[in-house]
Amino acid sequence: MIHAIPHSLVSDMEHKWQAFCDAIDDVDRNFIVESGHSEAIRCIFALSDFVAKTCIRSPHVLLELLQSGDLFRAYPTDTYRNTVNAMIRDTADETTLGEALCKIRRREMIRIAWRDLLMLCSLAEILSDLSSFAEACLDESLAKLYTWHCATYGTPTSRKGTPQQLVVIGMGKLGAHELNFSSDIDLVFSYPAPGNTVGAPTPISNEEFFVRLSRQYIKTLSVTTIDGPLFRVDMKLRPYGENGPLVMSFDNMEDYYQYQGRDWERYAWVKAREVAGDRDAGRGLLELIRPFVYRRYIDYSMLDGIRQMKMKIERELKRKGIEEDIKLGPGGIREVEFFGQIFQLLRGGVVPKLQERSIIKTIDHLADESYITRGISDRLKEAYDFLRRTENRIQEHSDQQRHALPIDETDRSRLAAAMGCSDWTTFLSALNIHRAFVHSQFNDLLAPESTTVSEPSHDRTECIETELESIWFETSSTDDPAEILAKAGYDQPAEAVRLVSILREDTSTRSLSPDGRKRLDTLMPRLLKQVGQSAQPITALQQVLNLIKTIQRRTTYLSLLLENSGVLNRLIEFSIASPWLISYLSQHPLLLDEMLDPRTLYSPPSRQELRHDISRRLGDIDINDLEHQMDALRHFKQVNTLRVAAADISGAIPLMRVSDHLSDIAGEVVNKALDLAWNHLTLKHGLPTCELDGQRLEKGFAVIAYGKMGGFELGYDSDLDLVFLHAGTGKPTTSEQHAIDSTQFFSRLAQRAIHILTAHTPAGLLYETDTRLRPSGSGGLLVSHIEAFENYQLSDAWTWEHQAIVRARAIWGEQALQDRFEAIRKKVISQRRPASTLRAEVMDMRRRLRQEHGNKRPHHFHLKQDDGGMVDIEFIVQYIVLLMSHRYPDLLRWTDNVRLIQALAQTGLIHDQTAHLLRTAYLTYRSMAHRLSLQKKDPVVPQAVFESLQKSISTFWANVFA
C-alpha cells in the first residue's frame, strides 16, 4: 500500500530521493530504479529518516534487497539463523563479530521497516521477524564467543564431569516473540551447575568462566556503529537487579525465587523463554522457576500488588509529564499486557492454558474459558494491534526507543500517514477510542467489588464498622462488646463475642504473617457487619468463622473475600442453608473462586457441557502428567458438585435433577479415569486380545455401576458401587517388549482406575469406590470375564445380588460388551422364581439390614432403614420386578426406582393410587435426606413428621409380603 504523503513532507521526501539517486550513481551508474519501486522508496523515505539516511549512506543495501525480492516476501523458518551463521562464520575476534552483526542488522531492519510501513504484512509477522532476528544473533554470536572462551580458559564442567554451557533467557517482548522495532532486549544469564574448567593450563571456576563470557557477550551485543547500536541489552531483570551477580547457577536461581522473589518478578517471568545457549537446560530452568510464577491455587493476593504497581507507574508518568506515552500511559500497551497477566498469575497455576507467553493468545484463551466475553477479547486485540503498530511506526522513523506521541506538527503528519490516516485528528480519534476501551477494562478488572450503601445510612454504616473494629481489636473502652453486636443485629451477642474471641486467639490466627494479619483485620469488621444483617447471625457466624479458620493461612483467599463482597454475601447465605457446603468449601477452598459469578454458580451444566469441560481441562495437560490429570478430575468434580449444591439450596433445580446432575458428574469422571488408565496401560503393554461370541473386540472391557449410581440417585457423599467385566482371551497383549496376559491387563486396568478415583492428593479424592458387589464379593476376582459373570449370576448368585442387578447399568466400555451385560441383566432378572422362596429371601435380607442399620433413637424415624422408609420401597419394587418381569418385559428397561414404580403402574401390577403413594413417599424421603445431608445431619427425623406416610408404606409392605 502506497500512502498518501502529506504536503508538509513532500519537499523533504524529494530531497532524500535526490540524495539517494546521487548515491546510486556513485555506486552503479547503470542501475535504474523501476518506476513502481521509486514511488515506494519515496513513500518510505517520507515516513522513515532511519531508512532514508541508511540507504543514502549505503545504497547498495537497498539495491540488493530489491534485486533479491526479500522486500516482497515472507521469510521461511530459520532464514535469519542461516543468514547470521553465514555472515559471522569467518569472523576471527569480537570486533569483527560485532561489525558483521551490525551489517546484518542494517539490512534486515530496512527490510522490516519497508514491509511494515507499506503494510505488506501483518503485525504478527513484523514482531516475529524482529524477535527471530534478535534470537538468531543471540544464539549464533554466543556459539562463537563460547568456542573462543573455551579455547582460552578451558571447557566449563560440572563436578560430575558434564560440560556446561551458558543459558540465555529472553524476558519481556523477546521472550514472547513480540519484539518491537527499537526495543531493548531483556536477558537473564544462568548456567546449570558449579565446577571448574578443563583443558586449559590454569583452570578457573565455572562461575568465573561464565562471568567473563557474559561480559564479552553483552559488549558484543551492544556494539555501536555509524548505523546505530546492534541491541540495547538490559540485565535489570536478573536476581537482585543491577546489583546482583551477572550470572548464577540453577540452584542459586531456584533458591532466590523460592525465598526472595518479589511479585513484580512473577510478571517478568510470565514471558520468559530460552533464546540462546543450552536450550534443553534452559527449559529445565524455566520448569524450576514455574512454581514461583504460577501458584497451584487462585492467587487473589496479587491484585493489590498490581494496583500498587499501576499507581506507581501513573505517578511516574505524571511526574515526567509523559501521560501520552502509548506504552505506559492510560490505555496503553502495558495495560493490555497487564490485563492478560492478571488472569495468568491469578489462575495460571490452575488453568495451564493460561501459561502462555503471547498476549494475543492469552486474550483468546480468556474468551475460550469465559473469563471475558468474545466481544471484549476482540476489541482488546484490535486495540493491541493498533497500539503496537503505532509504537513501531514511531520507532521506525528514527530507530530510537520512543513511545511518546510526537508534538511537532510535521512528525504528527508523518505518524498519521504511516498509520494510514488522512490527518492527525483522524488518527488521534481512532487511538483515543482504543485507549479509552483498554483503560476502562483495565480499571474495571482492578476495581475491588464493594457493597453499595444508600446515602442516608452511610454515616451510620461507617459508625457500625468502626464499632465492630473495636470488637475484633478489643479496643472498646466504653461500650460492652455484646451491646455493640446487638446493635449490629445479633440476637445472641454474647455467643457472637465468644466465637470471635475463639478465632482471634486461635494458634493459626496468632501466627499469621504480617500481610495475612493485615488482610484478616480488614476483613473481620466487614464480615461481622454483613453476618449481623443475615437471617440467622449466630449460625452464619459460626460456619463462616470455621471456614476463615481453615483458609486464613492461605491469605490469597482472604484477598478474594476482600475483593468480592458478593462472595462473602453468598457464603453467609450458604452457611445458614448448608453447613455441609461450608465444610466442602473448607476442604476445597479453591472453589471460592467459583462463587464469583452467580450466572454459573446456580446453573449446573448439562451432560454435554460436562463432557466438553472435562475434555478441555485434561486436553491442556501433558498426557504423561498423571498427578496433574488427577487434580484436574478432582477440581472438575468439586466445581460442578458446588454448582449442583448451590442450585439445590436456592431451589433452582428439583430433587430428581440434583441426583441426575450428580450422577452425570460421576459418570464423566469415571469415563475419564478409565480413559486415562486405558491409555497408560496400552502405551506400556499394547492392546489386549479380546473376543465375544466369535467377534474380535477393540477394548473388551466394561464398567458396571450398581446402587445409587446405577439408579441415577447419587447423593453428595455417595460411594460408587462398581463392577468390572472383560472379554479377554488370556493371550498376551500386543507389545513386543512388555506384553502381559490380557486377564492381567484388565486387572491392572481396574486397579489403576480405582487408584485414580480413590487416591488422596492435595486436591482431595474423587469418590470412595466399593467393588464388593462383584461375583463372590471381596473374595472374588476384581475383574470378571463376561461369561463367568453370566454363569455366576444364573447359577450361584444370591437373591440379594439379583436385587442389586435391578439397579445396575453399564457406564463405560465397548458397546458390544455393554450390550452383552444388558442382555445378561435382563436374563437374570426375568428368571421364573417361586413366589414363596423369593418372598422369604427378600424379607430375610430386609430384616438383617434393619437390625444392622435401623434407627436406635426412640420416637424418631430413620428415613432409609426404618419400617416404612426408603429401603422398604426399594425392596417392594425389586421384589415385584424379580417376581413378574418374566411376564412384563417393560419392567427390565429402567434402573431407577421412580421410573420402575411408574412401569409397575403401567403394567397394572400396582394401582395408580399405590404408585402415587410410593413415588410421593420415596421422593419426599429423598428430598428430606438431601436437606439433612446439606445440614450435615443423619437422615433421622421426629417420628411425627412423616408418620402418615410411614404407616401407609408399612401397610403396603405387609400386603405385598403377606
CSV table of C-alpha atoms in Angstrom, one decimal, residues 123-318:
chain,number,residue,atom,x,y,z
A,123,LEU,CA,1.8,-7.1,12.9
A,124,ALA,CA,2.3,-10.7,13.9
A,125,GLU,CA,4.9,-11.2,11.1
A,126,ILE,CA,6.7,-8.0,12.0
A,127,LEU,CA,7.0,-8.8,15.6
A,128,SER,CA,8.1,-12.4,14.8
A,129,ASP,CA,10.7,-11.2,12.3
A,130,LEU,CA,12.2,-8.7,14.8
A,131,SER,CA,12.3,-11.4,17.5
A,132,SER,CA,13.6,-14.1,15.2
A,133,PHE,CA,16.4,-11.9,14.0
A,134,ALA,CA,17.4,-11.0,17.6
A,135,GLU,CA,17.3,-14.6,18.6
A,136,ALA,CA,19.5,-15.7,15.7
A,137,CYS,CA,22.1,-13.0,16.6
A,138,LEU,CA,22.0,-14.0,20.3
A,139,ASP,CA,22.4,-17.7,19.6
A,140,GLU,CA,25.0,-17.7,16.8
A,141,SER,CA,27.2,-15.0,18.4
A,142,LEU,CA,27.1,-16.9,21.7
A,143,ALA,CA,28.3,-20.0,20.0
A,144,LYS,CA,31.3,-18.1,18.6
A,145,LEU,CA,32.2,-16.5,21.9
A,146,TYR,CA,31.8,-19.7,23.8
A,147,THR,CA,34.2,-21.5,21.5
A,148,TRP,CA,36.8,-18.7,21.8
A,149,HIS,CA,36.5,-18.6,25.6
A,150,CYS,CA,36.8,-22.4,25.9
A,151,ALA,CA,40.0,-22.2,23.8
A,152,THR,CA,41.4,-19.7,26.3
A,153,TYR,CA,40.1,-20.8,29.6
A,154,GLY,CA,39.1,-24.4,29.1
A,155,THR,CA,35.6,-26.0,28.9
A,156,PRO,CA,33.4,-25.4,32.0
A,157,THR,CA,32.4,-28.7,33.5
A,158,SER,CA,30.2,-29.8,36.4
A,159,ARG,CA,31.6,-31.8,39.3
A,160,LYS,CA,30.2,-34.9,37.7
A,161,GLY,CA,32.2,-34.2,34.5
A,162,THR,CA,29.3,-32.8,32.3
A,163,PRO,CA,30.3,-29.9,30.0
A,164,GLN,CA,28.4,-26.7,30.8
A,165,GLN,CA,27.0,-24.0,28.5
A,166,LEU,CA,25.5,-20.6,29.2
A,167,VAL,CA,21.7,-20.5,29.3
A,168,VAL,CA,20.2,-17.2,28.0
A,169,ILE,CA,16.7,-16.5,28.9
A,170,GLY,CA,14.8,-13.9,26.9
A,171,MET,CA,12.4,-11.8,29.0
A,172,GLY,CA,9.6,-9.5,28.1
A,173,LYS,CA,8.8,-9.0,24.5
A,174,LEU,CA,11.7,-11.0,23.3
A,175,GLY,CA,10.6,-14.0,25.3
A,176,ALA,CA,7.0,-13.6,24.0
A,177,HIS,CA,8.3,-13.3,20.4
A,178,GLU,CA,6.8,-9.8,20.3
A,179,LEU,CA,9.9,-7.6,20.0
A,180,ASN,CA,9.2,-4.0,18.7
A,181,PHE,CA,11.4,-2.1,16.2
A,182,SER,CA,13.8,-0.4,18.6
A,183,SER,CA,13.2,-2.4,21.7
A,184,ASP,CA,15.6,-3.3,24.4
A,185,ILE,CA,16.4,-7.0,24.8
A,186,ASP,CA,15.9,-8.1,28.4
A,187,LEU,CA,18.1,-11.0,29.2
A,188,VAL,CA,18.9,-13.2,32.2
A,189,PHE,CA,22.0,-15.5,32.3
A,190,SER,CA,22.5,-18.8,34.1
A,191,TYR,CA,24.4,-22.0,34.0
A,192,PRO,CA,23.5,-25.5,35.2
A,193,ALA,CA,26.0,-26.3,37.9
A,194,PRO,CA,29.2,-25.3,39.7
A,195,GLY,CA,32.5,-26.8,38.8
A,196,ASN,CA,35.8,-25.9,37.0
A,197,THR,CA,37.0,-25.6,33.5
A,198,VAL,CA,39.1,-28.4,32.0
A,199,GLY,CA,41.6,-28.4,29.1
A,200,ALA,CA,43.5,-25.3,30.0
A,201,PRO,CA,46.8,-24.8,31.8
A,202,THR,CA,45.1,-22.8,34.5
A,203,PRO,CA,41.6,-23.9,35.3
A,204,ILE,CA,39.0,-21.4,36.6
A,205,SER,CA,35.7,-21.9,38.2
A,206,ASN,CA,32.6,-22.2,36.1
A,207,GLU,CA,31.3,-19.0,37.7
A,208,GLU,CA,34.3,-17.0,36.6
A,209,PHE,CA,34.2,-18.5,33.2
A,210,PHE,CA,30.6,-17.6,32.6
A,211,VAL,CA,31.0,-14.1,34.1
A,212,ARG,CA,33.8,-13.4,31.6
A,213,LEU,CA,31.8,-14.9,28.8
A,214,SER,CA,28.7,-12.9,29.8
A,215,ARG,CA,30.6,-9.6,29.9
A,216,GLN,CA,32.0,-10.1,26.5
A,217,TYR,CA,28.7,-11.3,25.2
A,218,ILE,CA,27.0,-8.1,26.4
A,219,LYS,CA,29.8,-6.0,24.9
A,220,THR,CA,29.4,-7.6,21.6
A,221,LEU,CA,25.7,-7.4,21.5
A,222,SER,CA,25.8,-3.7,22.5
A,223,VAL,CA,28.3,-2.7,19.8
A,224,THR,CA,27.5,0.6,18.1
A,225,THR,CA,28.5,1.7,14.5
A,226,ILE,CA,27.6,4.6,12.3
A,227,ASP,CA,24.2,2.9,11.7
A,228,GLY,CA,23.4,2.8,15.4
A,229,PRO,CA,23.6,0.1,18.1
A,230,LEU,CA,23.2,-3.6,17.4
A,231,PHE,CA,21.0,-4.1,20.5
A,232,ARG,CA,20.3,-2.3,23.8
A,233,VAL,CA,20.9,-5.0,26.3
A,234,ASP,CA,19.0,-4.8,29.6
A,235,MET,CA,20.0,-7.0,32.5
A,236,LYS,CA,17.9,-5.4,35.3
A,237,LEU,CA,15.5,-8.4,35.5
A,238,ARG,CA,18.1,-10.7,36.8
A,239,PRO,CA,18.0,-11.7,40.5
A,240,TYR,CA,18.8,-8.8,42.8
A,241,GLY,CA,18.6,-6.4,39.8
A,242,GLU,CA,21.5,-4.2,38.8
A,243,ASN,CA,23.3,-5.1,42.0
A,244,GLY,CA,23.1,-8.8,41.5
A,245,PRO,CA,25.6,-11.2,40.0
A,246,LEU,CA,25.7,-11.2,36.2
A,247,VAL,CA,25.2,-14.9,36.0
A,248,MET,CA,24.0,-17.5,38.6
A,249,SER,CA,23.8,-21.3,38.8
A,250,PHE,CA,20.5,-23.1,38.6
A,251,ASP,CA,20.4,-23.9,42.3
A,252,ASN,CA,21.1,-20.3,43.2
A,253,MET,CA,18.4,-19.1,40.8
A,254,GLU,CA,15.9,-21.5,42.3
A,255,ASP,CA,16.8,-20.5,45.9
A,256,TYR,CA,16.4,-16.9,45.0
A,257,TYR,CA,13.0,-17.1,43.5
A,258,GLN,CA,11.8,-19.5,46.2
A,259,TYR,CA,12.8,-17.4,49.1
A,260,GLN,CA,13.3,-13.8,47.9
A,261,GLY,CA,11.4,-13.5,44.6
A,262,ARG,CA,9.1,-10.4,44.5
A,263,ASP,CA,5.7,-10.1,43.0
A,264,TRP,CA,6.8,-7.9,40.1
A,265,GLU,CA,9.3,-10.6,39.1
A,266,ARG,CA,6.5,-13.0,38.6
A,267,TYR,CA,5.2,-10.7,35.8
A,268,ALA,CA,8.6,-10.6,34.3
A,269,TRP,CA,8.9,-14.4,34.1
A,270,VAL,CA,5.5,-14.9,32.5
A,271,LYS,CA,7.0,-14.2,29.1
A,272,ALA,CA,10.4,-15.8,29.8
A,273,ARG,CA,11.8,-18.2,27.1
A,274,GLU,CA,15.1,-19.9,26.4
A,275,VAL,CA,16.6,-17.9,23.4
A,276,ALA,CA,20.3,-18.9,23.2
A,277,GLY,CA,22.9,-21.3,24.6
A,278,ASP,CA,21.9,-24.7,26.0
A,279,ARG,CA,18.1,-24.8,25.1
A,280,ASP,CA,17.4,-28.1,26.9
A,281,ALA,CA,18.9,-26.8,30.1
A,282,GLY,CA,17.1,-23.5,29.6
A,283,ARG,CA,13.7,-25.3,29.5
A,284,GLY,CA,14.8,-27.1,32.7
A,285,LEU,CA,15.5,-23.8,34.4
A,286,LEU,CA,12.1,-22.5,33.4
A,287,GLU,CA,10.4,-25.6,34.9
A,288,LEU,CA,12.3,-24.9,38.2
A,289,ILE,CA,11.0,-21.3,38.3
A,290,ARG,CA,7.5,-22.1,37.1
A,291,PRO,CA,6.1,-22.8,40.7
A,292,PHE,CA,7.3,-19.3,41.6
A,293,VAL,CA,5.4,-17.7,38.7
A,294,TYR,CA,2.2,-19.9,38.7
A,295,ARG,CA,0.7,-20.8,42.0
A,296,ARG,CA,-1.3,-24.0,42.3
A,297,TYR,CA,-4.3,-22.0,43.5
A,298,ILE,CA,-6.3,-18.9,42.6
A,299,ASP,CA,-3.9,-16.2,43.7
A,300,TYR,CA,-6.0,-13.1,44.6
A,301,SER,CA,-3.3,-11.7,46.7
A,302,MET,CA,-1.5,-10.4,43.6
A,303,LEU,CA,-4.3,-8.0,42.8
A,304,ASP,CA,-3.3,-5.5,45.4
A,305,GLY,CA,0.3,-5.7,44.2
A,306,ILE,CA,-0.6,-4.8,40.6
A,307,ARG,CA,-2.8,-1.9,41.9
A,308,GLN,CA,0.3,-0.6,43.7
A,309,MET,CA,2.4,-1.1,40.6
A,310,LYS,CA,-0.2,0.7,38.5
A,311,MET,CA,-0.4,3.7,40.9
A,312,LYS,CA,3.4,3.9,40.9
A,313,ILE,CA,3.5,4.0,37.0
A,314,GLU,CA,0.8,6.6,36.9
A,315,ARG,CA,2.6,8.8,39.4
A,316,GLU,CA,5.9,8.4,37.5
A,317,LEU,CA,4.1,9.4,34.2
A,318,LYS,CA,2.6,12.5,35.8
